[in-house]
């Protein structure tokens, strides 16, 4: 029996007319009768950074340019686009840290030129410390260098680039429109995915057939699931995704700081403090803006969201300055955190230059939270199906690797498809797709494991482990070459 | 007598350099902390100690107070030398977790006979905390003004916590109704250790070994178990705002904190003394009768 799933949430939506951009004359495979599906080489479900990066990669390469591809996205991508002249006073609360490797990939596929550059903030230094013991490690390419040899001046000093996810998506979309040749089905849901039948004209029995909310039916030689953590494509392919909930929520917000940062506009610093409830991170955006990612318990996240703007600002400042004990008490107050934090700051000695500048304001309506999960699909491919990005894996945000992993997946899948095209294989066959899983699975799994262990290590509040982890952190901080190794791994290099 | 001289010499030795050589510039003192180069005090009366000095102070004052438990100054120094680096911070954090404890840290009230107005307390209703406190002071013949200022705790807030603990010590006596002689102090120290976790109070319990046989048995059977059970189960006594509780009913306060009052030690000792006397008399009568 063919697996069949129906998408309940899709039915709830009022039927909207699909935006269907037809950029090149459609080739006809089957007869034009109503029940025959349109046949595509690649159908990508999900127009997020990973899916768009995949399609752009396919269209940018001369080898795969000829493939017939379609994108299905539930939202109207034109509506959510970042305007070219968007004000630098407001920033989206969903930002990501793009590693140099991800940026290189975006440059190669020609999307980086479409990025709204004034809204991107490279940073050169990272300060990470233990909220219980204050043991600290700093990452910058000056202190992390091979033993006994001077730093190579040609080596870039940037650790990563802070960018709004919207900016990435808009740039990819612009590049994709420039390249052309993609059938966009936006504001369109997938109602169901079934296996096709053996018809007279063509044997679709191993092909996924998608029924869209606008009544269209598409047959996919390769169906790509870039449809997020609850991937319907993964469910269709019957791929198990294993993992657990962290019991933590990530609270994000767009913040305005008292100044440009301690390093000035040309040397930006990212900060992360490990609290027993989870890490709190402040990442630089252009000017005096910053973005917050605070992993904390669901109860505390809910409390933070109910606070007034002034109290929320005080809590963020407290998160980088005050003791875990004070934070525990502050979360029990219904209001008045601002005053309480001001008193505690008088009695808590901190080196102001080692922590982010005081937060001055929070952009209204940007305080939201989402649950943190760790999931990893058993495999990324099956017959005529491949998974990329969050559909394949979700990760704790403490190392800012989620979006970068998706970009890595997309680039690897483009390479796999292009190899299959070059060698004349069926791009949907498990054999052709095999190299994609083998290239990405172990690497993603290692990163998932490292972030998970770090989360566990720093959840401990007291005991000998606290002393040991502080000792280890200080030791790594003192060992330049080892630090350089970690940094290059986190930067997406090898 | 010789031992007292030695210990006071040690104290002088540890405290003299900080009086004489105060750092001239804070940057220089920051670089190298030694006997010759002390950092600036963090609060008035603060004497920063090096690690060696701290260990020396702990050993010296510990031994001194074990040999002569009436030396309150040595007990105070011992308490400060052993409370850092970990325990006093934990106690401060316990205060920070309680709304009242936070209020105490914010207001930083100091207890003295003038701030408490002892004559007024004597006129309160007999069931109040204030009356019981004044009565206890009169009965034991002590005054709240004999408490030394904290000087060896490095963090100013923790120094206040230590000061507060010390000044409230007499209130703990009142609360549990234990007298000041050795047997009562040991039981109260055991209670305080279970409640505050300060190492000095725990180590002071070891002086139970110096108790007389009958006292030791009482401690082992009655007061020791009472102290550990109540100290661990009741709310933190450091978080009581005594200045605001003076007119509270003392039994209500005990009930609120979850403290059972131990048997009256003075009464028990008296009863035992009388029993012994009677026994002696009885045996003497018996002996006479036998003759």
PDB file of N, CA and C in Angstrom, chain B residues 64-123:
ATOM      1  N   UNK B  64      42.962  28.150  69.176  1.00  0.00           N
ATOM      2  CA  UNK B  64      42.782  29.024  70.332  1.00  0.00           C
ATOM      3  C   UNK B  64      41.374  28.956  70.880  1.00  0.00           C
ATOM      4  N   UNK B  65      40.400  28.978  69.990  1.00  0.00           N
ATOM      5  CA  UNK B  65      39.022  28.991  70.489  1.00  0.00           C
ATOM      6  C   UNK B  65      38.608  27.613  70.986  1.00  0.00           C
ATOM      7  N   UNK B  66      39.278  26.547  70.479  1.00  0.00           N
ATOM      8  CA  UNK B  66      38.982  25.215  70.995  1.00  0.00           C
ATOM      9  C   UNK B  66      39.468  25.101  72.435  1.00  0.00           C
ATOM     10  N   UNK B  67      40.649  25.672  72.661  1.00  0.00           N
ATOM     11  CA  UNK B  67      41.231  25.568  73.994  1.00  0.00           C
ATOM     12  C   UNK B  67      40.535  26.491  74.985  1.00  0.00           C
ATOM     13  N   UNK B  68      40.053  27.622  74.506  1.00  0.00           N
ATOM     14  CA  UNK B  68      39.358  28.533  75.412  1.00  0.00           C
ATOM     15  C   UNK B  68      38.126  29.091  74.713  1.00  0.00           C
ATOM     16  N   UNK B  69      36.993  28.415  74.855  1.00  0.00           N
ATOM     17  CA  UNK B  69      35.797  28.808  74.113  1.00  0.00           C
ATOM     18  C   UNK B  69      35.231  30.168  74.538  1.00  0.00           C
ATOM     19  N   UNK B  70      35.805  30.770  75.574  1.00  0.00           N
ATOM     20  CA  UNK B  70      35.272  32.075  75.968  1.00  0.00           C
ATOM     21  C   UNK B  70      35.891  33.203  75.151  1.00  0.00           C
ATOM     22  N   UNK B  71      36.880  32.856  74.315  1.00  0.00           N
ATOM     23  CA  UNK B  71      37.524  33.898  73.509  1.00  0.00           C
ATOM     24  C   UNK B  71      36.660  34.222  72.291  1.00  0.00           C
ATOM     25  N   UNK B  72      35.707  35.107  72.467  1.00  0.00           N
ATOM     26  CA  UNK B  72      34.784  35.468  71.372  1.00  0.00           C
ATOM     27  C   UNK B  72      35.498  36.045  70.168  1.00  0.00           C
ATOM     28  N   UNK B  73      36.568  36.786  70.389  1.00  0.00           N
ATOM     29  CA  UNK B  73      37.298  37.386  69.266  1.00  0.00           C
ATOM     30  C   UNK B  73      37.915  36.312  68.384  1.00  0.00           C
ATOM     31  N   UNK B  74      38.454  35.252  69.032  1.00  0.00           N
ATOM     32  CA  UNK B  74      39.063  34.181  68.247  1.00  0.00           C
ATOM     33  C   UNK B  74      37.998  33.399  67.477  1.00  0.00           C
ATOM     34  N   UNK B  75      36.860  33.177  68.120  1.00  0.00           N
ATOM     35  CA  UNK B  75      35.781  32.466  67.432  1.00  0.00           C
ATOM     36  C   UNK B  75      35.326  33.279  66.220  1.00  0.00           C
ATOM     37  N   UNK B  76      35.252  34.587  66.402  1.00  0.00           N
ATOM     38  CA  UNK B  76      34.841  35.454  65.292  1.00  0.00           C
ATOM     39  C   UNK B  76      35.829  35.365  64.133  1.00  0.00           C
ATOM     40  N   UNK B  77      37.140  35.452  64.447  1.00  0.00           N
ATOM     41  CA  UNK B  77      38.158  35.359  63.400  1.00  0.00           C
ATOM     42  C   UNK B  77      38.116  33.997  62.721  1.00  0.00           C
ATOM     43  N   UNK B  78      37.919  32.965  63.535  1.00  0.00           N
ATOM     44  CA  UNK B  78      37.859  31.610  62.992  1.00  0.00           C
ATOM     45  C   UNK B  78      36.675  31.491  62.024  1.00  0.00           C
ATOM     46  N   UNK B  79      35.550  32.057  62.437  1.00  0.00           N
ATOM     47  CA  UNK B  79      34.367  32.037  61.585  1.00  0.00           C
ATOM     48  C   UNK B  79      34.629  32.710  60.253  1.00  0.00           C
ATOM     49  N   UNK B  80      35.303  33.851  60.278  1.00  0.00           N
ATOM     50  CA  UNK B  80      35.560  34.574  59.027  1.00  0.00           C
ATOM     51  C   UNK B  80      36.586  33.863  58.166  1.00  0.00           C
ATOM     52  N   UNK B  81      37.625  33.327  58.811  1.00  0.00           N
ATOM     53  CA  UNK B  81      38.695  32.695  58.036  1.00  0.00           C
ATOM     54  C   UNK B  81      38.203  31.441  57.326  1.00  0.00           C
ATOM     55  N   UNK B  82      37.211  30.745  57.919  1.00  0.00           N
ATOM     56  CA  UNK B  82      36.769  29.498  57.309  1.00  0.00           C
ATOM     57  C   UNK B  82      35.544  29.681  56.407  1.00  0.00           C
ATOM     58  N   UNK B  83      34.893  30.849  56.487  1.00  0.00           N
ATOM     59  CA  UNK B  83      33.654  31.026  55.711  1.00  0.00           C
ATOM     60  C   UNK B  83      33.942  31.276  54.241  1.00  0.00           C
ATOM     61  N   UNK B  84      35.127  31.754  53.954  1.00  0.00           N
ATOM     62  CA  UNK B  84      35.487  32.037  52.580  1.00  0.00           C
ATOM     63  C   UNK B  84      36.349  30.894  52.060  1.00  0.00           C
ATOM     64  N   UNK B  85      36.397  30.564  50.796  1.00  0.00           N
ATOM     65  CA  UNK B  85      35.740  31.218  49.687  1.00  0.00           C
ATOM     66  C   UNK B  85      34.301  30.775  49.402  1.00  0.00           C
ATOM     67  N   UNK B  86      33.794  29.699  49.937  1.00  0.00           N
ATOM     68  CA  UNK B  86      32.551  29.144  49.387  1.00  0.00           C
ATOM     69  C   UNK B  86      31.319  29.467  50.228  1.00  0.00           C
ATOM     70  N   UNK B  87      31.424  29.223  51.534  1.00  0.00           N
ATOM     71  CA  UNK B  87      30.225  29.093  52.373  1.00  0.00           C
ATOM     72  C   UNK B  87      29.461  30.395  52.577  1.00  0.00           C
ATOM     73  N   UNK B  88      30.188  31.473  52.761  1.00  0.00           N
ATOM     74  CA  UNK B  88      29.493  32.734  53.028  1.00  0.00           C
ATOM     75  C   UNK B  88      28.729  33.189  51.779  1.00  0.00           C
ATOM     76  N   UNK B  89      29.267  32.838  50.595  1.00  0.00           N
ATOM     77  CA  UNK B  89      28.558  33.176  49.356  1.00  0.00           C
ATOM     78  C   UNK B  89      27.249  32.396  49.251  1.00  0.00           C
ATOM     79  N   UNK B  90      27.309  31.143  49.694  1.00  0.00           N
ATOM     80  CA  UNK B  90      26.103  30.310  49.664  1.00  0.00           C
ATOM     81  C   UNK B  90      25.048  30.886  50.594  1.00  0.00           C
ATOM     82  N   UNK B  91      25.499  31.328  51.787  1.00  0.00           N
ATOM     83  CA  UNK B  91      24.564  31.891  52.756  1.00  0.00           C
ATOM     84  C   UNK B  91      23.966  33.189  52.207  1.00  0.00           C
ATOM     85  N   UNK B  92      24.815  34.004  51.578  1.00  0.00           N
ATOM     86  CA  UNK B  92      24.332  35.252  50.973  1.00  0.00           C
ATOM     87  C   UNK B  92      23.299  34.927  49.882  1.00  0.00           C
ATOM     88  N   UNK B  93      23.598  33.885  49.087  1.00  0.00           N
ATOM     89  CA  UNK B  93      22.659  33.509  48.017  1.00  0.00           C
ATOM     90  C   UNK B  93      21.325  33.045  48.590  1.00  0.00           C
ATOM     91  N   UNK B  94      21.375  32.386  49.757  1.00  0.00           N
ATOM     92  CA  UNK B  94      20.115  31.967  50.369  1.00  0.00           C
ATOM     93  C   UNK B  94      19.306  33.190  50.788  1.00  0.00           C
ATOM     94  N   UNK B  95      20.002  34.217  51.239  1.00  0.00           N
ATOM     95  CA  UNK B  95      19.303  35.461  51.578  1.00  0.00           C
ATOM     96  C   UNK B  95      18.717  36.098  50.319  1.00  0.00           C
ATOM     97  N   UNK B  96      19.491  36.021  49.226  1.00  0.00           N
ATOM     98  CA  UNK B  96      19.033  36.655  47.978  1.00  0.00           C
ATOM     99  C   UNK B  96      17.807  35.959  47.392  1.00  0.00           C
ATOM    100  N   UNK B  97      17.615  34.705  47.775  1.00  0.00           N
ATOM    101  CA  UNK B  97      16.467  33.977  47.225  1.00  0.00           C
ATOM    102  C   UNK B  97      15.187  34.246  48.007  1.00  0.00           C
ATOM    103  N   UNK B  98      15.307  34.870  49.158  1.00  0.00           N
ATOM    104  CA  UNK B  98      14.121  35.142  49.980  1.00  0.00           C
ATOM    105  C   UNK B  98      13.802  36.631  49.927  1.00  0.00           C
ATOM    106  N   UNK B  99      12.540  36.988  49.751  1.00  0.00           N
ATOM    107  CA  UNK B  99      12.187  38.415  49.695  1.00  0.00           C
ATOM    108  C   UNK B  99      12.631  39.166  50.956  1.00  0.00           C
ATOM    109  N   UNK B 100      12.451  38.552  52.135  1.00  0.00           N
ATOM    110  CA  UNK B 100      12.860  39.234  53.370  1.00  0.00           C
ATOM    111  C   UNK B 100      14.376  39.333  53.437  1.00  0.00           C
ATOM    112  N   UNK B 101      15.051  38.245  53.070  1.00  0.00           N
ATOM    113  CA  UNK B 101      16.508  38.255  53.074  1.00  0.00           C
ATOM    114  C   UNK B 101      17.042  39.354  52.168  1.00  0.00           C
ATOM    115  N   UNK B 102      16.427  39.516  51.005  1.00  0.00           N
ATOM    116  CA  UNK B 102      16.836  40.581  50.089  1.00  0.00           C
ATOM    117  C   UNK B 102      16.628  41.946  50.721  1.00  0.00           C
ATOM    118  N   UNK B 103      15.510  42.073  51.445  1.00  0.00           N
ATOM    119  CA  UNK B 103      15.221  43.364  52.067  1.00  0.00           C
ATOM    120  C   UNK B 103      16.272  43.682  53.137  1.00  0.00           C
ATOM    121  N   UNK B 104      16.694  42.649  53.863  1.00  0.00           N
ATOM    122  CA  UNK B 104      17.721  42.858  54.879  1.00  0.00           C
ATOM    123  C   UNK B 104      19.016  43.314  54.210  1.00  0.00           C
ATOM    124  N   UNK B 105      19.375  42.650  53.096  1.00  0.00           N
ATOM    125  CA  UNK B 105      20.607  43.013  52.397  1.00  0.00           C
ATOM    126  C   UNK B 105      20.527  44.427  51.842  1.00  0.00           C
ATOM    127  N   UNK B 106      19.325  44.838  51.485  1.00  0.00           N
ATOM    128  CA  UNK B 106      19.152  46.163  50.916  1.00  0.00           C
ATOM    129  C   UNK B 106      19.210  47.239  52.005  1.00  0.00           C
ATOM    130  N   UNK B 107      18.517  46.968  53.128  1.00  0.00           N
ATOM    131  CA  UNK B 107      18.481  47.964  54.219  1.00  0.00           C
ATOM    132  C   UNK B 107      19.746  47.926  55.070  1.00  0.00           C
ATOM    133  N   UNK B 108      20.356  46.753  55.154  1.00  0.00           N
ATOM    134  CA  UNK B 108      21.536  46.521  55.992  1.00  0.00           C
ATOM    135  C   UNK B 108      21.357  47.053  57.419  1.00  0.00           C
ATOM    136  N   UNK B 109      20.348  46.594  58.148  1.00  0.00           N
ATOM    137  CA  UNK B 109      20.164  47.059  59.527  1.00  0.00           C
ATOM    138  C   UNK B 109      21.254  46.497  60.433  1.00  0.00           C
ATOM    139  N   UNK B 110      21.645  47.256  61.457  1.00  0.00           N
ATOM    140  CA  UNK B 110      22.617  46.780  62.434  1.00  0.00           C
ATOM    141  C   UNK B 110      21.924  46.655  63.785  1.00  0.00           C
ATOM    142  N   UNK B 111      22.236  45.584  64.502  1.00  0.00           N
ATOM    143  CA  UNK B 111      21.618  45.351  65.806  1.00  0.00           C
ATOM    144  C   UNK B 111      22.530  45.853  66.916  1.00  0.00           C
ATOM    145  N   UNK B 112      22.004  46.702  67.772  1.00  0.00           N
ATOM    146  CA  UNK B 112      22.757  47.108  68.962  1.00  0.00           C
ATOM    147  C   UNK B 112      21.741  47.432  70.046  1.00  0.00           C
ATOM    148  N   UNK B 113      22.219  47.652  71.260  1.00  0.00           N
ATOM    149  CA  UNK B 113      21.280  47.919  72.347  1.00  0.00           C
ATOM    150  C   UNK B 113      20.522  49.219  72.094  1.00  0.00           C
ATOM    151  N   UNK B 114      21.168  50.170  71.408  1.00  0.00           N
ATOM    152  CA  UNK B 114      20.466  51.427  71.119  1.00  0.00           C
ATOM    153  C   UNK B 114      19.437  51.244  70.008  1.00  0.00           C
ATOM    154  N   UNK B 115      19.820  50.527  68.925  1.00  0.00           N
ATOM    155  CA  UNK B 115      18.871  50.354  67.823  1.00  0.00           C
ATOM    156  C   UNK B 115      17.675  49.512  68.282  1.00  0.00           C
ATOM    157  N   UNK B 116      17.903  48.637  69.249  1.00  0.00           N
ATOM    158  CA  UNK B 116      16.808  47.773  69.704  1.00  0.00           C
ATOM    159  C   UNK B 116      15.996  48.399  70.836  1.00  0.00           C
ATOM    160  N   UNK B 117      16.588  49.344  71.564  1.00  0.00           N
ATOM    161  CA  UNK B 117      15.930  49.979  72.707  1.00  0.00           C
ATOM    162  C   UNK B 117      15.463  48.931  73.728  1.00  0.00           C
ATOM    163  N   UNK B 118      16.449  48.350  74.423  1.00  0.00           N
ATOM    164  CA  UNK B 118      16.188  47.235  75.343  1.00  0.00           C
ATOM    165  C   UNK B 118      15.127  47.571  76.412  1.00  0.00           C
ATOM    166  N   UNK B 119      15.175  48.763  77.054  1.00  0.00           N
ATOM    167  CA  UNK B 119      14.137  49.061  78.063  1.00  0.00           C
ATOM    168  C   UNK B 119      12.718  48.946  77.499  1.00  0.00           C
ATOM    169  N   UNK B 120      12.552  49.388  76.242  1.00  0.00           N
ATOM    170  CA  UNK B 120      11.222  49.276  75.633  1.00  0.00           C
ATOM    171  C   UNK B 120      10.818  47.803  75.499  1.00  0.00           C
ATOM    172  N   UNK B 121      11.793  46.963  75.127  1.00  0.00           N
ATOM    173  CA  UNK B 121      11.497  45.534  74.927  1.00  0.00           C
ATOM    174  C   UNK B 121      11.028  44.883  76.243  1.00  0.00           C
ATOM    175  N   UNK B 122      11.604  45.371  77.375  1.00  0.00           N
ATOM    176  CA  UNK B 122      11.230  44.777  78.672  1.00  0.00           C
ATOM    177  C   UNK B 122       9.758  45.033  78.980  1.00  0.00           C
ATOM    178  N   UNK B 123       9.211  46.117  78.372  1.00  0.00           N
ATOM    179  CA  UNK B 123       7.814  46.473  78.653  1.00  0.00           C
ATOM    180  C   UNK B 123       6.820  45.846  77.683  1.00  0.00           C
TER     181      UNK B 123
END
